[in-house]
Short mmCIF file of C-alpha atoms and ligand atoms in Angstrom, two decimals:
data_model
loop_
_atom_site.label_atom_id
_atom_site.label_comp_id
_atom_site.label_asym_id
_atom_site.label_seq_id
_atom_site.Cartn_x
_atom_site.Cartn_y
_atom_site.Cartn_z
CA MET A 1 123.40 76.36 77.49
CA THR A 2 125.30 73.01 76.40
CA GLU A 3 123.44 70.02 77.31
CA ILE A 4 125.56 68.31 80.52
CA PRO A 5 124.64 64.72 81.02
CA LYS A 6 123.57 64.43 84.87
CA ASP A 7 125.89 61.44 85.66
CA HIS A 8 128.97 63.51 84.74
CA PRO A 9 131.11 64.02 87.79
CA ARG A 10 131.67 67.19 87.46
CA TYR A 11 127.82 68.45 86.79
CA GLU A 12 127.47 71.02 89.44
CA SER A 13 130.66 72.47 88.44
CA LEU A 14 129.78 72.26 85.01
CA ILE A 15 126.28 73.61 85.18
CA ALA A 16 127.30 76.62 87.04
CA ARG A 17 129.82 77.48 84.26
CA GLU A 18 126.98 77.28 81.77
CA LYS A 19 124.83 79.65 83.61
CA VAL A 20 127.64 82.31 83.91
CA THR A 21 128.34 81.89 80.48
CA ALA A 22 124.59 82.56 79.49
CA GLY A 23 124.87 85.36 81.64
CA VAL A 24 127.04 86.91 79.55
CA LYS A 25 125.29 86.05 76.47
CA MET A 26 121.89 87.10 77.64
CA GLY A 27 124.15 90.89 79.12
CA ILE A 28 123.70 90.01 82.34
CA THR A 29 126.82 89.34 83.38
CA SER A 30 129.97 90.98 82.60
CA ILE A 31 132.77 89.39 80.79
CA GLN A 32 134.60 89.41 84.26
CA GLY A 33 132.55 87.86 85.58
CA LEU A 34 133.58 84.95 84.20
CA ILE A 35 136.91 85.22 86.02
CA SER A 36 135.38 86.02 89.29
CA GLN A 37 133.73 82.51 88.55
CA GLY A 38 137.15 80.85 87.86
CA ARG A 39 138.67 82.01 91.04
CA GLY A 40 135.63 80.89 93.04
CA GLU A 41 135.76 77.55 91.51
CA SER A 42 139.65 76.74 92.18
CA PHE A 43 138.74 77.73 96.04
CA ASP A 44 135.55 75.52 95.66
CA TYR A 45 138.11 72.64 95.11
CA LEU A 46 140.62 73.31 97.86
CA ILE A 47 137.65 73.47 100.25
CA GLY A 48 136.22 70.13 98.64
CA GLU A 49 133.22 71.64 97.14
CA ARG A 50 131.22 70.68 100.17
CA SER A 51 129.68 73.06 103.01
CA THR A 52 132.31 72.94 105.79
CA LYS A 53 131.12 73.16 109.25
CA SER A 54 132.64 76.81 109.73
CA ALA A 55 130.41 77.71 106.62
CA LEU A 56 127.04 76.35 108.29
CA TYR A 57 128.12 77.84 111.28
CA ALA A 58 128.34 81.60 109.45
CA GLU A 59 125.11 80.88 107.50
CA ARG A 60 123.03 80.15 110.43
CA ALA A 61 124.35 83.53 112.17
CA ALA A 62 123.71 85.17 108.94
CA VAL A 63 120.18 84.03 108.63
CA ALA A 64 119.82 85.25 112.46
CA ALA A 65 120.92 88.79 111.51
CA LEU A 66 118.72 89.05 108.51
CA LEU A 67 115.28 87.96 110.35
CA LEU A 68 116.11 90.32 113.15
CA ALA A 69 116.90 93.06 111.14
CA LYS A 70 114.73 96.21 110.54
CA ASN A 71 115.89 97.12 106.88
CA PRO A 72 117.73 94.06 105.77
CA VAL A 73 118.78 93.81 101.88
CA ILE A 74 120.56 91.47 99.44
CA SER A 75 122.36 93.25 96.74
CA VAL A 76 122.50 91.41 93.66
CA ASN A 77 124.97 91.26 90.71
CA GLY A 78 125.73 89.78 87.45
CA ASN A 79 127.21 86.50 88.63
CA VAL A 80 124.42 86.22 91.48
CA ALA A 81 121.45 86.79 88.81
CA ALA A 82 123.03 84.36 86.28
CA LEU A 83 123.78 81.55 88.92
CA ALA A 84 120.66 81.86 91.56
CA PRO A 85 118.09 84.01 90.67
CA GLU A 86 115.59 81.76 92.00
CA LYS A 87 117.56 81.07 95.47
CA VAL A 88 118.32 84.73 96.31
CA VAL A 89 114.37 85.79 95.82
CA ALA A 90 113.64 82.71 97.80
CA LEU A 91 115.88 83.98 100.53
CA ALA A 92 114.27 87.46 100.33
CA ASP A 93 111.17 86.04 100.75
CA VAL A 94 112.06 83.75 103.55
CA THR A 95 113.79 86.68 105.58
CA GLY A 96 111.85 89.41 104.34
CA ALA A 97 114.89 90.75 103.03
CA LYS A 98 114.55 93.40 99.77
CA LEU A 99 116.55 93.06 96.71
CA GLU A 100 118.72 95.65 95.00
CA VAL A 101 120.74 95.60 92.05
CA ASN A 102 124.54 96.95 92.56
CA LEU A 103 127.05 96.61 89.99
CA PHE A 104 130.89 97.24 89.63
CA HIS A 105 130.61 97.40 85.56
CA ARG A 106 127.51 99.11 85.62
CA THR A 107 125.49 99.78 82.47
CA GLU A 108 121.33 100.70 83.06
CA THR A 109 120.78 98.08 80.45
CA ARG A 110 122.03 95.43 82.61
CA VAL A 111 120.82 96.61 85.74
CA HIS A 112 117.09 96.12 83.88
CA LEU A 113 117.99 92.66 82.05
CA ILE A 114 119.06 91.90 85.85
CA ILE A 115 115.59 93.59 87.35
CA GLU A 116 113.73 91.44 84.88
CA GLN A 117 115.31 88.11 85.32
CA LEU A 118 114.69 88.38 89.32
CA ARG A 119 111.22 89.43 88.73
CA ALA A 120 110.95 86.29 86.22
CA ASN A 121 111.97 84.39 88.95
CA GLY A 122 109.22 85.28 91.45
CA ALA A 123 110.68 89.03 92.71
CA SER A 124 107.79 91.58 93.34
CA GLU A 125 110.08 94.35 93.97
CA VAL A 126 113.55 95.07 93.14
CA LEU A 127 115.56 98.18 93.65
CA GLY A 128 118.67 99.43 92.51
CA LYS A 129 117.28 101.27 89.07
CA ASN A 130 116.88 104.57 90.37
CA PRO A 131 119.82 105.25 92.54
CA ASP A 132 119.14 108.49 94.85
CA ALA A 133 122.13 108.12 97.45
CA SER A 134 125.56 107.34 97.05
CA LEU A 135 128.23 105.65 99.17
CA GLU A 136 132.06 107.13 99.39
CA LEU A 137 133.18 105.00 96.06
CA SER A 138 135.06 106.15 92.95
CA HIS A 139 133.43 103.69 91.18
CA ALA A 140 130.06 102.51 89.70
CA ARG A 141 129.14 100.40 93.04
CA ARG A 142 128.51 103.72 94.97
CA LEU A 143 125.23 103.94 93.39
CA VAL A 144 122.61 103.22 95.94
CA GLU A 145 118.88 103.63 96.87
CA SER A 146 118.16 105.40 99.90
CA ARG A 147 115.32 102.96 100.93
CA GLY A 148 117.56 99.98 100.12
CA ILE A 149 121.46 99.58 100.59
CA TYR A 150 122.07 103.11 101.79
CA SER A 151 119.49 102.57 104.97
CA ALA A 152 119.68 99.06 105.39
CA ASP A 153 120.89 97.73 109.25
CA VAL A 154 121.66 94.54 107.50
CA VAL A 155 123.20 93.85 103.83
CA LEU A 156 123.83 90.34 102.67
CA VAL A 157 126.49 91.18 99.69
CA PRO A 158 127.04 87.78 97.89
CA LEU A 159 130.51 87.79 95.55
CA GLU A 160 131.41 91.43 96.81
CA ASP A 161 134.34 93.15 95.73
CA GLY A 162 136.18 94.29 98.97
CA ASP A 163 136.13 97.56 98.41
CA ARG A 164 132.35 98.19 99.17
CA CYS A 165 132.25 95.58 101.48
CA GLU A 166 134.80 97.88 103.72
CA LYS A 167 132.73 100.89 103.41
CA LEU A 168 129.49 99.36 104.31
CA VAL A 169 131.00 98.14 107.58
CA GLU A 170 132.29 101.50 108.37
CA MET A 171 129.15 102.93 108.19
CA GLY A 172 127.87 100.67 110.74
CA LYS A 173 126.18 97.96 108.83
CA THR A 174 126.01 94.20 109.61
CA VAL A 175 127.86 93.03 106.16
CA ILE A 176 127.16 89.41 105.70
CA THR A 177 129.47 88.31 102.58
CA ILE A 178 129.20 84.85 100.59
CA ASP A 179 132.73 84.52 99.12
CA LEU A 180 134.79 81.17 98.56
CA ASN A 181 138.21 82.82 99.20
CA PRO A 182 138.70 83.24 102.66
CA LEU A 183 141.90 85.13 102.10
CA SER A 184 140.10 88.01 100.27
CA ARG A 185 139.83 91.87 101.30
CA THR A 186 135.98 91.16 101.70
CA SER A 187 136.34 87.80 103.55
CA ARG A 188 138.54 89.79 106.27
CA MET A 189 136.20 93.09 106.30
CA ALA A 190 132.82 91.42 106.68
CA THR A 191 130.98 91.11 109.86
CA ILE A 192 129.96 87.60 108.64
CA SER A 193 131.92 85.67 106.15
CA ILE A 194 130.20 83.03 104.33
CA VAL A 195 133.21 80.54 102.78
CA ASP A 196 131.05 78.31 100.73
CA ASN A 197 129.73 78.44 97.28
CA LEU A 198 127.02 80.80 96.53
CA THR A 199 124.41 78.26 95.33
CA ARG A 200 125.23 75.93 98.50
CA ALA A 201 125.01 79.02 100.92
CA LEU A 202 121.73 80.49 99.26
CA GLU A 203 120.26 76.64 99.50
CA ASN A 204 121.61 76.35 103.29
CA MET A 205 120.29 80.02 104.38
CA ILE A 206 116.72 79.11 103.09
CA LYS A 207 116.60 76.02 105.15
CA LEU A 208 117.77 77.60 107.89
CA GLY A 209 115.43 80.81 107.26
CA VAL A 210 112.52 78.19 107.26
CA GLU A 211 113.86 76.73 110.69
CA LEU A 212 115.10 79.97 112.68
CA LYS A 213 111.64 82.05 111.90
CA LYS A 214 110.11 79.42 114.51
CA GLU A 215 112.89 80.26 116.91
CA ARG A 216 112.49 82.96 119.63
CA LYS A 217 113.72 86.17 119.45
CA GLU A 218 116.12 85.71 122.17
CA GLU A 219 117.40 82.47 120.67
CA LEU A 220 118.50 84.33 117.13
CA VAL A 221 120.17 87.15 119.00
CA LYS A 222 122.05 84.28 121.10
CA LEU A 223 123.22 82.58 117.90
CA ILE A 224 124.54 86.62 116.63
CA THR A 225 126.30 87.55 119.74
CA THR A 226 128.01 83.93 119.99
CA TYR A 227 129.34 84.14 116.67
CA ASP A 228 132.68 85.04 116.31
CA ASN A 229 133.78 85.74 112.57
CA LYS A 230 137.67 85.70 113.26
CA ARG A 231 137.11 82.19 114.70
CA ALA A 232 134.95 80.96 111.47
CA LEU A 233 137.55 82.80 109.16
CA SER A 234 140.44 80.73 110.65
CA GLU A 235 138.50 77.47 110.89
CA ALA A 236 137.37 77.70 107.14
CA ILE A 237 141.58 78.31 106.42
CA SER A 238 142.09 75.14 108.74
CA GLU A 239 139.42 72.96 106.94
CA ILE A 240 141.16 73.51 103.49
CA GLN A 241 144.46 72.56 105.43
CA GLU A 242 142.67 69.50 106.61
CA TYR A 243 140.88 68.74 103.44
CA LEU A 244 144.56 68.97 101.75
CA LYS A 245 146.33 66.48 103.87
CA THR A 246 143.70 63.78 103.25
CA MET A 247 144.04 64.72 99.62
CA THR A 248 147.83 63.75 100.10
CA VAL A 249 147.29 60.87 102.21
CA GLU A 250 145.02 59.32 99.66
CA LEU A 251 148.00 59.77 97.05
CA GLU A 252 150.23 57.95 99.31
CA TYR A 253 148.71 55.09 99.43
P1 ATP B 1 138.37 91.55 96.85
O1 ATP B 1 138.42 92.66 96.72
O2 ATP B 1 137.51 90.83 98.40
O3 ATP B 1 139.90 90.34 97.56
P2 ATP B 1 138.48 90.09 94.85
O4 ATP B 1 139.00 90.92 93.79
O5 ATP B 1 138.69 88.61 94.75
O6 ATP B 1 138.13 90.51 95.81
P3 ATP B 1 136.54 89.27 92.48
O7 ATP B 1 137.05 89.37 91.50
O8 ATP B 1 135.21 90.49 92.56
O9 ATP B 1 137.00 89.54 93.97
O10 ATP B 1 135.67 87.98 92.86
C1 ATP B 1 134.76 87.82 93.80
C2 ATP B 1 135.07 86.91 94.95
O11 ATP B 1 134.08 85.79 94.63
C3 ATP B 1 136.32 85.70 94.67
O12 ATP B 1 136.79 85.99 95.57
C4 ATP B 1 136.06 84.70 94.09
O13 ATP B 1 136.30 83.57 94.96
C5 ATP B 1 134.05 84.59 94.90
N1 ATP B 1 133.22 83.45 93.73
C6 ATP B 1 133.11 83.56 92.34
N2 ATP B 1 132.34 82.90 92.32
C7 ATP B 1 131.88 82.27 93.46
C8 ATP B 1 130.70 81.54 93.45
N3 ATP B 1 130.00 81.17 92.68
N4 ATP B 1 130.59 81.29 94.81
C9 ATP B 1 131.23 81.92 96.08
N5 ATP B 1 132.34 82.63 95.74
C10 ATP B 1 132.49 82.89 94.69
#
């Protein structure tokens, strides 16, 4: 990876770019993953590169859902494995969720490399190598494990494609997504749509996991039943509008 000086004003963003590029070189991330990262970066600019109020509201409900689930699963793709392997492993640990590799551009080598990457970051078991069940999809993301995504009641699918998200919701699962684009099909389909950068969202969710684990079950149930995804998404769009207004005002003076 290229050395990025810590005092560079765009340090976080440049580091993320280096990580995804390194992921491609290592064979973990698909070349198309670079385009997803670029699209994410542009939305992050519009959001102001911060976790907004609506993101934190969704993250809290998402962690409550993971903690209350019978079989929570975190789905990992090549971008997630390149950007935040230690963070998905930590979130799985704190919430008791399983990890499963699930790829649109699936090759057995990539699945193997991602599993190794997660293991190197502390994961004990990672599903995805031996899919024995299928979702009703025509692409490789249909391949899942019966004791993982297939039977999960709550699934966290960071950086998802809209298709599979829709299918998982149709199957009656609580689907949590992390996607900086509040307009994507994924964000519109999910049960809990977190409009935040993957790295920031996972950091917030790990902290919330530690905090909410101490709460009574009724409190967690309340966080989920009072959560309104349409409200969260519409606030995410309003937060972008508000942020853009402040940027316009800055230019006027
Ligand atoms: P959809 O089918 O949901 O409309 P899409 O075609 O936009 O999805 P992809 O190209 O697979 O989907 O991109 C994945 C999504 O992930 C994009 O909306 C992008 O904004 C978002 N994204 C990319 N990188 C990050 C990141 N680091 N953090 C959060 N979101 C990200």
